[in-house]
Short mmCIF file of C-alpha atoms in Angstrom, two decimals:
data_model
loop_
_atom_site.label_atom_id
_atom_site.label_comp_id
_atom_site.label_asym_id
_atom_site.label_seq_id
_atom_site.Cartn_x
_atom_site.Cartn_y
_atom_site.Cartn_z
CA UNK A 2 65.57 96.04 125.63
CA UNK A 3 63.20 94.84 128.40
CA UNK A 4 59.99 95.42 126.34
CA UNK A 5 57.69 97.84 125.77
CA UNK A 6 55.40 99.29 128.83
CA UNK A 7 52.67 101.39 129.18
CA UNK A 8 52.18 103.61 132.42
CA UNK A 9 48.29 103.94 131.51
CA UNK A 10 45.66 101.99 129.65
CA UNK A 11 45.31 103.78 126.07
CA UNK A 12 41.77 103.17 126.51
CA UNK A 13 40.55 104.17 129.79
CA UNK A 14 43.82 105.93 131.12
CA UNK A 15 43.77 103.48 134.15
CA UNK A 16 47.30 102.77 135.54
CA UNK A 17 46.80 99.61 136.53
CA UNK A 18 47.72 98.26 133.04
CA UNK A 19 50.08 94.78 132.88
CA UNK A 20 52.41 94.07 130.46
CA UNK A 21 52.91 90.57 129.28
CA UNK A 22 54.98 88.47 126.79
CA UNK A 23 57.98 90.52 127.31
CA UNK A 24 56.36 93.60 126.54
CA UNK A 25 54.62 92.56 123.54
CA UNK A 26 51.30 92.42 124.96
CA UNK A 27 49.22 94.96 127.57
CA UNK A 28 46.04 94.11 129.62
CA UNK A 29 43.72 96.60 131.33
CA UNK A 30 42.14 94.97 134.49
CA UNK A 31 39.76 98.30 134.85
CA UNK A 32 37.82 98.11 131.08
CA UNK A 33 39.42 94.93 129.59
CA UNK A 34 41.69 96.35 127.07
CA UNK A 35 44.25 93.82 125.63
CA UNK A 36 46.54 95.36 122.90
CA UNK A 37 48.84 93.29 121.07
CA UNK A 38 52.44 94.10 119.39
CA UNK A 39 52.30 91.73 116.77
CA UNK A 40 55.35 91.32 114.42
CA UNK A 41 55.41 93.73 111.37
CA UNK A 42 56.37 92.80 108.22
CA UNK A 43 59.23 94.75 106.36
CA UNK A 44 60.91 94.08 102.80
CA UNK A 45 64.55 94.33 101.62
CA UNK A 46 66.06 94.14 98.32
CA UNK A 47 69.67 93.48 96.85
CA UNK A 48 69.92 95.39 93.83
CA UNK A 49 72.90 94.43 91.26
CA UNK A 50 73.74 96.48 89.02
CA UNK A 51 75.34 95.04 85.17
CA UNK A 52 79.21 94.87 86.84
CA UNK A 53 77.54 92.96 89.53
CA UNK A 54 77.89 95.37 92.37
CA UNK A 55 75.32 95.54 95.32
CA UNK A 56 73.01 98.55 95.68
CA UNK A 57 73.04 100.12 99.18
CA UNK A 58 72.11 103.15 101.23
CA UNK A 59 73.65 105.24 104.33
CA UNK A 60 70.96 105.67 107.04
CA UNK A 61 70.05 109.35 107.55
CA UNK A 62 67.80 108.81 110.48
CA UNK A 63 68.21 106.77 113.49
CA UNK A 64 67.83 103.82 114.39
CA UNK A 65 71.30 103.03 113.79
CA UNK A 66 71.81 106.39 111.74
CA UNK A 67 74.93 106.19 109.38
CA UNK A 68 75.02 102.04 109.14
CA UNK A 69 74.49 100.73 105.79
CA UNK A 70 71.40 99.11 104.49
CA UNK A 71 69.67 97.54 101.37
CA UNK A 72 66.53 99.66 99.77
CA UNK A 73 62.92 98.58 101.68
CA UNK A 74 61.36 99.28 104.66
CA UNK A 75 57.45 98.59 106.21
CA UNK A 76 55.18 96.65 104.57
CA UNK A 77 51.09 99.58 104.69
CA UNK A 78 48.02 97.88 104.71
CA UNK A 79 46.44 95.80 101.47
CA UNK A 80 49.75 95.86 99.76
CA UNK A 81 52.17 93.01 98.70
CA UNK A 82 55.53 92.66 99.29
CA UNK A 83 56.53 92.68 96.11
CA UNK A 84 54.49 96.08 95.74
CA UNK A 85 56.14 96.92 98.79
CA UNK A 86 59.20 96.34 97.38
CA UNK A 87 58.77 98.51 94.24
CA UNK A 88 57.25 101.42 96.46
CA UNK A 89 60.25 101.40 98.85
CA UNK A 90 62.74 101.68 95.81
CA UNK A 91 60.62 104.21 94.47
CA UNK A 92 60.42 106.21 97.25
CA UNK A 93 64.06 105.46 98.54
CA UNK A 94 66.22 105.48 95.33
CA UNK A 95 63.56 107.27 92.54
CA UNK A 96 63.52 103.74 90.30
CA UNK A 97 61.60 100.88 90.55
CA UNK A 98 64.16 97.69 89.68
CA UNK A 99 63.37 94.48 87.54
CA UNK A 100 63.26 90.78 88.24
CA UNK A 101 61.84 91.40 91.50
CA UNK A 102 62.11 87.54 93.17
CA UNK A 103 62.10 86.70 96.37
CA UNK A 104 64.88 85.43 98.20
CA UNK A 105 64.53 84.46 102.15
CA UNK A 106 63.10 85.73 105.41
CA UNK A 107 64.76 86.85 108.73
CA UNK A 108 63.25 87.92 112.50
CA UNK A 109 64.42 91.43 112.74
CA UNK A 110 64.19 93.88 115.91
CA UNK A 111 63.18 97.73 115.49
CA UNK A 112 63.78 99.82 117.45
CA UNK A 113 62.40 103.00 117.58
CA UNK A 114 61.60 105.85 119.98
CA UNK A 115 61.30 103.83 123.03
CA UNK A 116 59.36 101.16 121.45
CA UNK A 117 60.76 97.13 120.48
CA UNK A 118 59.06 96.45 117.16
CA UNK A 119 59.35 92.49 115.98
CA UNK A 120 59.50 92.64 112.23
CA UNK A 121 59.59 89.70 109.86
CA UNK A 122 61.95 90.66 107.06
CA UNK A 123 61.12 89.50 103.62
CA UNK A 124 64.19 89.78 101.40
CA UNK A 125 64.00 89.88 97.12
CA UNK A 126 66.62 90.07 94.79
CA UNK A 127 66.54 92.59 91.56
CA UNK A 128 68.81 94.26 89.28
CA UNK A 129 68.59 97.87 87.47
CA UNK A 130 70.49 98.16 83.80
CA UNK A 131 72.81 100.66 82.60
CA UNK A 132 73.48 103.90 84.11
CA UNK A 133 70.32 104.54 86.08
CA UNK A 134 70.44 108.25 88.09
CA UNK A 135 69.36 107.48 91.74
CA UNK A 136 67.74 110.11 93.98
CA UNK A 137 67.48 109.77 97.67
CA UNK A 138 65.05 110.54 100.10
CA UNK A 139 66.65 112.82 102.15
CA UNK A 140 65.03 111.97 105.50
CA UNK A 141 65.54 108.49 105.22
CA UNK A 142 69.08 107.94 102.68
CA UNK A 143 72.23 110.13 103.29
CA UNK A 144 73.95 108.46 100.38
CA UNK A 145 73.91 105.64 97.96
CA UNK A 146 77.08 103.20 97.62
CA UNK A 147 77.62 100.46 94.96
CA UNK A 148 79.60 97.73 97.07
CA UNK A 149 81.28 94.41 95.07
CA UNK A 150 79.72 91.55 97.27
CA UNK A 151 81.66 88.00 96.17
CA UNK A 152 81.98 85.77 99.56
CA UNK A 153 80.80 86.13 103.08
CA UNK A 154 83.78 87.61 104.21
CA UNK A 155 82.91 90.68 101.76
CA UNK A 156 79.61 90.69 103.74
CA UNK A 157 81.00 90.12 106.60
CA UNK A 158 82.67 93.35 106.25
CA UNK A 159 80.15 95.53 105.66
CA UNK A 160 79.00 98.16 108.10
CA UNK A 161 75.30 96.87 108.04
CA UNK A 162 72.49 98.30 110.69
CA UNK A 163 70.64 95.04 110.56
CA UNK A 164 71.79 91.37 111.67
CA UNK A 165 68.90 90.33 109.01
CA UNK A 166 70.10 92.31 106.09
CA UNK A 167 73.38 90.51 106.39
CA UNK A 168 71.51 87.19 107.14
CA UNK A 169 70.63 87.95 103.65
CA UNK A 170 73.35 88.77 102.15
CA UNK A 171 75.08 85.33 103.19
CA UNK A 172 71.98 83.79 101.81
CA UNK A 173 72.43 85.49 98.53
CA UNK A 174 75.91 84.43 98.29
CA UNK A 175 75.32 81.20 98.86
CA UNK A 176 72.52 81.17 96.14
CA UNK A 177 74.49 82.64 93.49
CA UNK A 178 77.24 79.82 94.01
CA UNK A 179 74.81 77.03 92.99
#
């Protein structure tokens, strides 16, 4: 993507507004609006399960509709990520897991209806026990799918909408080998 450009000032309605950084910031010459796109942060989890299979979800809604994914999503204002974390399995799957840790960040691009979002993806590990019933969130989960992850190559084949989930993933490999 090019980056993200405004035709008119959001403040004044000018069109004489720049865009700068790459599209991640905007200047008004006419009232002195600047607006920056600063990164967003986002959470993931991998969720194992007691036979040591890997929690994920089918996209239902674009971008990159149908790819998989791990639970998580967009950190809202005054909240953790680790309360993130919990919310975004709640919402997502209908549990909250245990031993939430965390586990590594990645640089992640968003992109969504004509805009670039910069996230900074915060990844945690967890685990639910037993047979736990999931429900999913229908606008955002089309299906759930427990996946045996045991090398990089198992990662490597995975259908994944996000370079930084499977950053991840490889990072969680490599953890549970030490």
């Amino acid at each position: 993507m090019e980056g993200n450009k405004f035709k008119f000032c959001p403040q004044c309605g000018g069109r004489n507004i720049e865009t700068h950084g790459g599209g991640y910031k905007w200047v008004c010459p006419d009232c002195g609006f600047d607006l920056y796109n600063n990164v967003a942060s986002a959470v993931g989890v991998i969720i194992v399960n007691p036979e040591g299979k890997v929690l994920f979800e089918r996209r239902a809604k674009d971008p990159r509709k149908g790819t998989l994914a791990v639970p998580g999503g967009f950190t809202t204002k005054d909240e953790s990520a680790e309360e993130s974390v919990a919310r975004e399995c709640l919402e997502e799957t209908g549990v909250v897991p245990k031993d939430i840790r965390y586990l590594c960040s990645c640089p992640n691009d968003y992109p969504y209806k004509g805009i670039d979002y910069k996230t900074c993806d915060l990844f945690f590990t967890a685990r639910l026990d037993g047979d736990v019933a999931l429900h999913a969130q229908e606008q955002e989960v089309s299906a759930f799918e427990w996946i045996p992850i045991a090398s990089h190559a198992d990662v490597d084949a995975l259908d994944l909408g996000f370079p930084s989930a499977r950053y991840s993933l490889h990072k969680w490999v490599d953890e549970r080998k030490c």
